[in-house]
Amino acid sequence: MPFRSYHFHRHCEQVPVRGISTQSVMRSRHFAGGVNDKRTGQPPRYDEFTFDQSDSDAVAKAMINGHWQYERGRQWASIAPLSMPLKIEGKLNPKAVALYRAACERGLTL
Amino acid sequence: MSKKPKAAARELVTIAAEILDTYRVDTQSVIKRGDLLIEAKSQLKHGQWLPWLEENFSMDARTAQRAMAASKFAAKYDTRVVFNLTVDALYELSGGDYSAEFINTVMTEAEAKSVSAQRIWDIECELAPPQSDSFEEIEAQMNAEAEAEEQREAEEQAEAEKILDGAPPDLPPTEPPKRELPAKLKINGQQTATADFSPAAQAQIVAALAKKQTEHVIANLPASWDTAEERAEKCEPAATLQPTDGADTSAEQRKAEYAAAEQTAKQRKEHFRPALILQAEQAEELAGMFHASYQECPSAISADAIEAVHRALEAWSKIAQEVGRGTDDEAKAAA
């Protein structure tokens, strides 16, 4: 059966979701932005992820996903020691990933 | 019939040196191409890159990516050494997942002579630890690696649990969120907007409204006004026209054109009169609000906003004179 894109109704339907790896979440620039904001004492920037009802589904999904990653970044930063970098030489710190997984298992992060 | 004298044969060393130069030119071209693509990509918005590439780059997107990666790679090292890499070697090093130590080894060799991709693979084989051929030994090695991986993961897990059991990090206090004014303000929604904000924010909203109103007035209404007047001025005035005797049809025509244009200008002024009166009334009201806000919170009003309101009042007083309402002294006093 050929793949058909699914146009959901934003007013009344749940956004279609799919599973992603921990690394995909932590590699996101919005996640890094959330970590940086939390560690520097910046207030949350949730308003940057708003979208208009006239925007396309792709834009809406990107904004929603970015919002989640940003919030996850802030949550991770609130439990990770300041000495633990998110990335080392451009690659994810394995210890940071392990901490995020452990926090998820305990239900501390989304 | 005389034969063309044969050119003197060049030395093989010279030919080899020239061949080497061609490698350098190739490498240089790739780096230059990558630089240009990076520059172009930085100016394009999300979603515009691939269409632009399809239109302006004869090769495929993957080649463009490789050229950009090569350019970024070349920027990290000495140009003289990089030019000793052949194009395939440059692509291999910039696109492959090589360690910094291995790249340094290759670059050290490239300082003395040209290095190709084949040579890179040879160096990789030379530096790789010897592998045993027997199946049991390979299996044992893989098991050892898997055990080491499991042990590392267990250590990371234990460390993560320890962090979670311990005290939270000493983060700086989060600043309270800044209440910023919405970027788009609606003239008709000013009452709703001002009701929800502090006096300082209200003053800023009124200033923003005044600025928007000014831009609207200056950009639209006077332009329409001028158009009608200019149209009348383009025609020759009736007083300069010669009395018509019926033969000079062009003079008759010009006179008719002038009369028509004058009539149109008059109609347009009448047409815009109610709108202008409404604008002037809004100006009065807005100037009053601006004055009240300024009295309450002078520090919240920027110099730009004050200048915008001045400009608005000048424009509105001019319009008020045009439509016969006279100057608005109260509005001027408020500003």
Coordinates of C-alpha atoms in Angstrom, one line a residue:
Chain A
M1 CA 0.0 0.0 0.0
P2 CA 1.6 3.3 -1.0
F3 CA 2.4 5.8 1.7
R4 CA -0.1 8.6 2.1
S5 CA 0.6 11.6 4.2
Y6 CA -1.9 12.1 7.0
H7 CA -3.4 15.5 7.4
F8 CA -4.7 15.8 10.9
H9 CA -7.2 18.4 12.1
R10 CA -5.3 20.5 14.6
H11 CA -8.5 21.7 16.3
C12 CA -9.9 18.3 17.3
E13 CA -7.3 15.6 16.8
Q14 CA -4.2 14.4 18.6
V15 CA -1.0 15.2 16.7
P16 CA 0.3 11.9 15.2
V17 CA 3.3 10.7 17.2
R18 CA 6.2 8.4 16.6
G19 CA 8.9 7.0 18.8
I20 CA 12.4 8.5 18.7
S21 CA 15.7 7.6 20.3
T22 CA 17.1 9.4 23.3
Q23 CA 20.0 10.5 21.2
S24 CA 17.7 12.2 18.7
V25 CA 16.1 14.2 21.5
M26 CA 19.4 15.3 22.9
R27 CA 20.9 16.0 19.6
S28 CA 18.2 18.6 18.9
R29 CA 19.3 22.3 18.9
H30 CA 16.2 23.1 20.9
F31 CA 17.3 20.7 23.6
A32 CA 20.7 22.4 23.7
G33 CA 19.0 25.7 23.8
G34 CA 16.9 24.6 26.8
V35 CA 20.0 23.4 28.6
N36 CA 21.8 26.6 28.0
D37 CA 18.9 28.8 29.1
K38 CA 18.4 26.8 32.3
R39 CA 22.1 26.9 33.2
T40 CA 22.4 30.6 32.6
G41 CA 19.2 31.5 34.5
Q42 CA 17.3 32.6 31.5
P43 CA 13.5 32.6 31.7
P44 CA 11.7 30.0 29.5
R45 CA 11.3 31.0 25.8
Y46 CA 8.1 29.1 25.2
D47 CA 6.6 31.9 23.1
E48 CA 9.2 31.2 20.3
F49 CA 7.4 27.9 19.6
T50 CA 4.0 29.3 18.9
F51 CA 2.4 28.8 15.5
D52 CA -0.5 30.2 13.7
Q53 CA -3.6 28.2 12.7
S54 CA -2.9 29.3 9.1
D55 CA 0.6 27.7 9.2
S56 CA 1.2 24.4 7.4
D57 CA 1.1 21.1 9.2
A58 CA 4.9 20.8 8.8
V59 CA 5.5 24.1 10.5
A60 CA 3.1 23.3 13.3
K61 CA 4.8 19.9 13.9
A62 CA 8.3 21.4 13.9
M63 CA 7.1 24.0 16.4
I64 CA 5.5 21.4 18.7
N65 CA 8.5 19.1 18.5
G66 CA 10.9 22.0 19.2
H67 CA 8.8 23.1 22.2
W68 CA 9.0 19.6 23.7
Q69 CA 12.8 19.3 23.1
Y70 CA 13.3 22.7 24.6
E71 CA 11.4 21.7 27.7
R72 CA 13.2 18.4 28.0
G73 CA 16.5 20.3 27.7
R74 CA 15.5 22.6 30.6
Q75 CA 14.4 19.6 32.7
W76 CA 17.7 17.7 32.0
A77 CA 19.7 20.8 33.0
S78 CA 17.9 21.0 36.3
I79 CA 19.1 17.6 37.3
A80 CA 22.5 17.3 35.6
P81 CA 25.6 18.7 37.3
L82 CA 27.0 21.9 35.8
S83 CA 30.3 20.1 35.2
M84 CA 28.6 17.6 32.8
P85 CA 28.7 18.8 29.3
L86 CA 25.9 17.9 26.9
K87 CA 28.4 17.3 24.0
I88 CA 32.1 16.6 23.8
E89 CA 33.8 17.7 20.5
G90 CA 30.4 17.9 18.8
K91 CA 29.3 14.4 19.9
L92 CA 26.8 13.6 22.6
N93 CA 28.3 12.9 26.0
P94 CA 27.5 9.2 26.8
K95 CA 27.2 10.0 30.5
A96 CA 24.7 12.7 29.7
V97 CA 22.6 10.3 27.7
A98 CA 22.8 7.7 30.5
L99 CA 21.6 10.4 33.0
Y100 CA 18.7 11.3 30.7
R101 CA 17.6 7.7 30.4
A102 CA 17.9 7.1 34.1
A103 CA 15.8 10.3 34.8
C104 CA 13.2 9.1 32.3
E105 CA 13.0 5.7 34.0
R106 CA 12.4 7.4 37.3
G107 CA 9.8 9.6 35.7
L108 CA 11.7 12.8 36.4
T109 CA 11.7 14.0 32.8
L110 CA 9.3 13.8 30.0
Chain B
M1 CA 58.0 20.1 -48.6
S2 CA 59.6 21.0 -45.3
K3 CA 58.5 19.2 -42.1
K4 CA 57.6 21.1 -39.0
P5 CA 60.5 20.8 -36.5
K6 CA 59.7 18.6 -33.6
A7 CA 59.6 20.3 -30.2
A8 CA 62.4 19.5 -27.8
A9 CA 61.4 16.7 -25.4
R10 CA 61.0 17.9 -21.9
E11 CA 62.5 16.2 -18.9
L12 CA 60.3 13.7 -17.1
V13 CA 60.8 15.4 -13.8
T14 CA 59.3 18.6 -15.2
I15 CA 56.3 16.7 -16.5
A16 CA 55.8 15.0 -13.1
A17 CA 55.9 18.3 -11.4
E18 CA 53.3 19.7 -13.7
I19 CA 51.1 16.7 -13.1
L20 CA 51.4 17.4 -9.4
D21 CA 50.4 21.0 -10.0
T22 CA 47.2 19.8 -11.7
Y23 CA 46.3 17.9 -8.5
R24 CA 46.7 21.0 -6.6
V25 CA 44.5 23.0 -9.0
D26 CA 41.8 20.3 -8.6
T27 CA 42.0 20.4 -4.8
Q28 CA 42.0 24.2 -4.9
S29 CA 38.9 24.3 -7.1
V30 CA 37.0 21.9 -4.8
I31 CA 37.8 24.1 -1.7
K32 CA 36.8 27.2 -3.6
R33 CA 33.6 25.6 -4.7
G34 CA 32.9 24.6 -1.1
D35 CA 33.5 28.1 0.2
L36 CA 31.1 29.6 -2.4
L37 CA 28.4 27.0 -1.6
I38 CA 28.7 27.7 2.2
E39 CA 28.4 31.4 1.4
A40 CA 25.3 30.9 -0.7
K41 CA 23.7 28.5 1.8
S42 CA 24.2 31.1 4.6
Q43 CA 22.1 33.6 2.7
L44 CA 19.2 31.1 1.9
K45 CA 16.3 30.4 4.2
H46 CA 15.1 26.9 5.3
G47 CA 13.7 25.1 2.3
Q48 CA 15.3 27.3 -0.3
W49 CA 18.7 25.5 -0.4
L50 CA 17.9 22.4 -2.6
P51 CA 15.9 24.3 -5.2
W52 CA 18.7 26.9 -5.5
L53 CA 21.2 24.1 -5.8
E54 CA 19.2 22.4 -8.5
E55 CA 19.0 25.6 -10.4
N56 CA 22.6 26.8 -10.0
F57 CA 24.8 23.8 -9.4
S58 CA 25.3 21.3 -12.2
M59 CA 26.3 18.5 -9.9
D60 CA 24.2 16.7 -7.4
A61 CA 23.5 17.7 -3.8
R62 CA 25.7 15.0 -2.4
T63 CA 28.7 16.5 -4.3
A64 CA 27.8 19.9 -3.0
Q65 CA 27.8 18.6 0.6
R66 CA 31.2 16.9 0.1
A67 CA 32.6 20.1 -1.3
M68 CA 31.4 22.1 1.7
A69 CA 32.8 19.5 4.1
A70 CA 36.1 19.6 2.2
S71 CA 36.1 23.4 2.5
K72 CA 35.5 23.3 6.3
F73 CA 38.1 20.6 6.7
A74 CA 40.7 22.6 4.7
A75 CA 40.1 25.7 6.8
K76 CA 41.5 23.8 9.9
Y77 CA 44.9 23.0 8.3
D78 CA 47.8 24.6 6.6
T79 CA 46.8 25.4 3.0
R80 CA 50.2 24.3 1.6
V81 CA 49.7 20.8 3.2
V82 CA 46.0 20.5 2.1
F83 CA 46.9 21.2 -1.5
N84 CA 49.2 18.1 -1.4
L85 CA 46.0 16.0 -0.9
T86 CA 44.3 14.8 -4.0
V87 CA 40.7 15.5 -4.4
D88 CA 39.6 12.0 -3.5
A89 CA 41.9 12.1 -0.4
L90 CA 40.4 15.4 0.6
Y91 CA 36.9 14.0 0.3
E92 CA 37.9 10.9 2.2
L93 CA 39.4 12.8 5.1
S94 CA 36.6 15.4 5.4
G95 CA 33.8 12.9 5.0
G96 CA 35.3 9.9 6.9
D97 CA 35.0 9.2 10.6
Y98 CA 38.7 9.5 11.3
S99 CA 40.3 10.3 14.6
A100 CA 42.3 13.5 15.0
E101 CA 45.5 11.5 15.6
F102 CA 45.0 9.6 12.3
I103 CA 44.4 12.8 10.4
N104 CA 47.5 14.3 11.9
T105 CA 49.5 11.3 10.7
V106 CA 48.2 11.8 7.1
M107 CA 48.8 15.5 7.2
T108 CA 52.4 14.9 8.3
E109 CA 53.0 12.7 5.3
A110 CA 51.2 15.3 3.1
E111 CA 53.8 17.9 4.1
A112 CA 56.4 16.1 2.1
K113 CA 54.5 14.6 -0.8
S114 CA 51.1 14.2 -2.5
V115 CA 48.7 11.9 -0.7
S116 CA 45.9 10.0 -2.5
A117 CA 42.9 8.2 -1.0
Q118 CA 44.5 4.9 -1.7
R119 CA 47.5 6.0 0.4
I120 CA 45.1 7.0 3.3
W121 CA 43.6 3.5 3.2
D122 CA 47.1 2.0 3.2
I123 CA 48.0 4.1 6.3
E124 CA 44.8 3.0 8.0
C125 CA 45.8 -0.6 7.4
E126 CA 49.3 0.0 8.6
L127 CA 48.1 1.6 11.9
A128 CA 45.3 -0.9 12.5
P129 CA 46.0 -3.5 15.2
P130 CA 46.8 -7.0 13.7
Q131 CA 43.7 -9.1 13.4
S132 CA 43.8 -12.8 14.0
D133 CA 42.5 -15.1 11.3
S134 CA 41.0 -17.9 13.4
F135 CA 37.2 -17.8 14.1
E136 CA 37.6 -18.5 17.9
E137 CA 40.0 -15.7 18.4
I138 CA 37.7 -13.2 16.5
E139 CA 34.7 -14.4 18.5
A140 CA 36.7 -14.0 21.8
Q141 CA 37.7 -10.5 20.8
M142 CA 34.1 -9.6 20.0
N143 CA 32.9 -11.0 23.3
A144 CA 35.6 -9.0 25.1
E145 CA 34.5 -5.9 23.3
A146 CA 30.9 -6.5 24.2
E147 CA 31.7 -7.1 27.8
A148 CA 33.8 -3.9 28.0
E149 CA 30.8 -2.1 26.4
E150 CA 28.4 -3.5 29.0
Q151 CA 30.7 -2.7 31.8
R152 CA 31.0 0.9 30.6
E153 CA 27.3 1.2 30.3
A154 CA 26.8 -0.2 33.8
E155 CA 29.3 2.3 35.1
E156 CA 27.5 5.2 33.4
Q157 CA 24.2 3.9 34.7
A158 CA 25.6 3.8 38.3
E159 CA 27.0 7.3 38.0
A160 CA 23.7 8.6 36.7
E161 CA 21.8 7.0 39.6
K162 CA 24.3 8.5 42.0
I163 CA 23.7 11.9 40.5
L164 CA 19.9 11.5 40.7
D165 CA 20.2 10.4 44.3
G166 CA 22.4 13.4 45.2
A167 CA 21.7 17.0 45.6
P168 CA 20.4 19.0 42.5
P169 CA 22.9 21.2 40.7
D170 CA 23.6 24.7 42.0
L171 CA 21.9 26.6 39.1
P172 CA 21.5 30.3 39.0
P173 CA 18.0 31.6 39.9
T174 CA 15.8 31.9 36.8
E175 CA 15.0 35.4 35.9
P176 CA 11.3 36.3 35.8
P177 CA 9.9 36.2 32.2
K178 CA 9.8 39.5 30.5
R179 CA 6.4 40.7 29.5
E180 CA 6.8 41.8 26.0
L181 CA 4.2 43.7 24.0
P182 CA 2.7 41.8 21.1
A183 CA 4.5 42.6 17.8
K184 CA 1.3 43.4 16.0
L185 CA -1.1 45.8 17.6
K186 CA -4.6 46.4 16.2
I187 CA -6.0 49.9 16.2
N188 CA -9.5 48.6 16.9
G189 CA -8.2 46.4 19.8
Q190 CA -6.6 49.2 21.7
Q191 CA -9.1 49.2 24.6
T192 CA -8.7 45.5 25.1
A193 CA -5.0 45.6 24.9
T194 CA -4.5 48.6 27.3
A195 CA -6.9 47.0 29.9
D196 CA -4.5 44.1 30.5
F197 CA -1.2 45.9 30.9
S198 CA 0.6 48.0 33.5
P199 CA 0.7 51.8 33.1
A200 CA 4.2 51.6 31.5
A201 CA 3.1 49.0 29.0
Q202 CA -0.1 51.0 28.3
A203 CA 2.1 54.0 27.5
Q204 CA 4.2 51.9 25.2
I205 CA 1.1 50.5 23.5
V206 CA -0.3 54.0 22.9
A207 CA 3.0 55.1 21.5
A208 CA 3.1 52.1 19.2
L209 CA -0.4 52.9 18.1
A210 CA 0.5 56.5 17.4
K211 CA 3.4 55.4 15.3
K212 CA 1.3 53.0 13.3
Q213 CA -1.4 55.6 12.8
T214 CA 1.2 58.1 11.6
E215 CA 2.7 55.7 9.1
H216 CA -0.8 54.9 7.8
V217 CA -1.7 58.5 7.4
I218 CA 1.5 59.6 5.9
A219 CA 1.7 56.6 3.5
N220 CA -1.9 56.5 2.2
L221 CA -4.1 59.5 2.5
P222 CA -1.7 62.4 1.4
A223 CA -0.5 60.2 -1.4
S224 CA -4.1 59.8 -2.7
W225 CA -4.6 63.6 -2.2
D226 CA -1.5 64.5 -4.2
T227 CA -2.4 62.2 -7.0
A228 CA -5.5 64.2 -7.7
E229 CA -3.8 67.5 -7.4
E230 CA -0.8 66.5 -9.6
R231 CA -3.2 65.3 -12.2
A232 CA -4.8 68.7 -12.4
E233 CA -1.4 70.5 -12.5
K234 CA -0.3 68.4 -15.4
C235 CA -2.9 70.0 -17.6
E236 CA -2.4 73.5 -18.9
P237 CA -4.3 76.1 -16.9
A238 CA -7.4 77.4 -18.6
A239 CA -6.2 81.1 -18.4
T240 CA -3.3 80.5 -20.7
L241 CA -5.3 78.9 -23.4
Q242 CA -6.2 80.9 -26.5
P243 CA -9.9 81.6 -27.2
T244 CA -11.2 78.8 -29.3
D245 CA -12.5 79.5 -32.8
G246 CA -13.5 75.9 -33.5
A247 CA -10.3 75.2 -35.6
D248 CA -7.9 74.6 -32.8
T249 CA -9.2 71.3 -31.6
S250 CA -6.2 70.6 -29.5
A251 CA -6.8 73.7 -27.3
E252 CA -10.4 72.7 -26.9
Q253 CA -9.3 69.2 -25.9
R254 CA -6.8 70.5 -23.4
K255 CA -9.4 72.8 -21.9
A256 CA -11.8 69.9 -21.5
E257 CA -9.0 67.8 -19.9
Y258 CA -8.2 70.5 -17.4
A259 CA -11.9 70.9 -16.5
A260 CA -12.3 67.2 -16.0
A261 CA -9.1 66.9 -13.9
E262 CA -10.2 69.8 -11.7
Q263 CA -13.6 68.2 -11.2
T264 CA -11.9 64.9 -10.3
A265 CA -9.7 66.6 -7.8
K266 CA -12.6 68.3 -6.2
Q267 CA -14.6 65.0 -6.1
R268 CA -11.6 63.2 -4.6
K269 CA -11.2 65.8 -1.9
E270 CA -14.9 65.5 -1.0
H271 CA -14.6 61.7 -1.1
F272 CA -11.7 61.7 1.4
R273 CA -13.2 64.5 3.6
P274 CA -15.1 62.1 6.0
A275 CA -12.1 59.8 6.3
L276 CA -9.8 62.7 7.1
I277 CA -12.1 64.1 9.7
L278 CA -12.2 60.7 11.3
Q279 CA -8.4 60.5 11.2
A280 CA -8.2 63.9 12.9
E281 CA -10.6 62.8 15.6
Q282 CA -8.6 59.7 16.2
A283 CA -5.5 61.9 16.4
E284 CA -7.1 63.9 19.1
E285 CA -8.1 60.9 21.1
L286 CA -4.8 59.2 20.7
A287 CA -2.9 62.3 21.6
G288 CA -4.9 62.6 24.7
M289 CA -4.2 59.0 25.7
F290 CA -0.5 59.4 24.9
H291 CA -0.4 62.6 27.0
A292 CA -2.1 60.8 30.0
S293 CA 0.3 57.8 29.7
Y294 CA 3.3 60.1 29.5
Q295 CA 2.2 61.9 32.6
E296 CA 1.8 58.6 34.5
C297 CA 5.0 57.0 33.4
P298 CA 7.4 59.3 31.4
S299 CA 10.3 56.8 31.5
A300 CA 8.3 54.2 29.5
I301 CA 8.1 56.4 26.4
S302 CA 11.1 56.2 24.1
A303 CA 12.4 59.2 22.1
D304 CA 11.4 57.4 18.9
A305 CA 7.8 57.2 20.1
I306 CA 7.7 60.9 21.0
E307 CA 9.1 61.8 17.6
A308 CA 6.5 59.6 15.9
V309 CA 3.7 61.3 17.7
H310 CA 5.1 64.7 16.8
R311 CA 5.2 63.6 13.2
A312 CA 1.7 62.3 13.5
L313 CA 0.4 65.6 14.9
E314 CA 2.1 67.6 12.2
A315 CA 0.4 65.5 9.6
W316 CA -2.9 65.5 11.2
S317 CA -2.9 69.3 11.8
K318 CA -2.1 69.8 8.1
I319 CA -5.0 67.5 7.2
A320 CA -7.3 69.2 9.6
Q321 CA -6.5 72.5 8.0
E322 CA -7.2 71.0 4.6
V323 CA -10.6 69.7 5.5
G324 CA -11.5 72.9 7.3
R325 CA -11.4 71.8 10.9
G326 CA -8.6 74.2 11.9
T327 CA -5.5 73.2 13.9
D328 CA -5.9 71.0 16.9
D329 CA -4.4 73.0 19.8
E330 CA -5.2 70.4 22.4
A331 CA -3.4 67.6 20.5
K332 CA -0.4 69.9 20.0
A333 CA -0.3 70.7 23.8
A334 CA -0.5 67.0 24.6
A335 CA 2.5 66.2 22.5

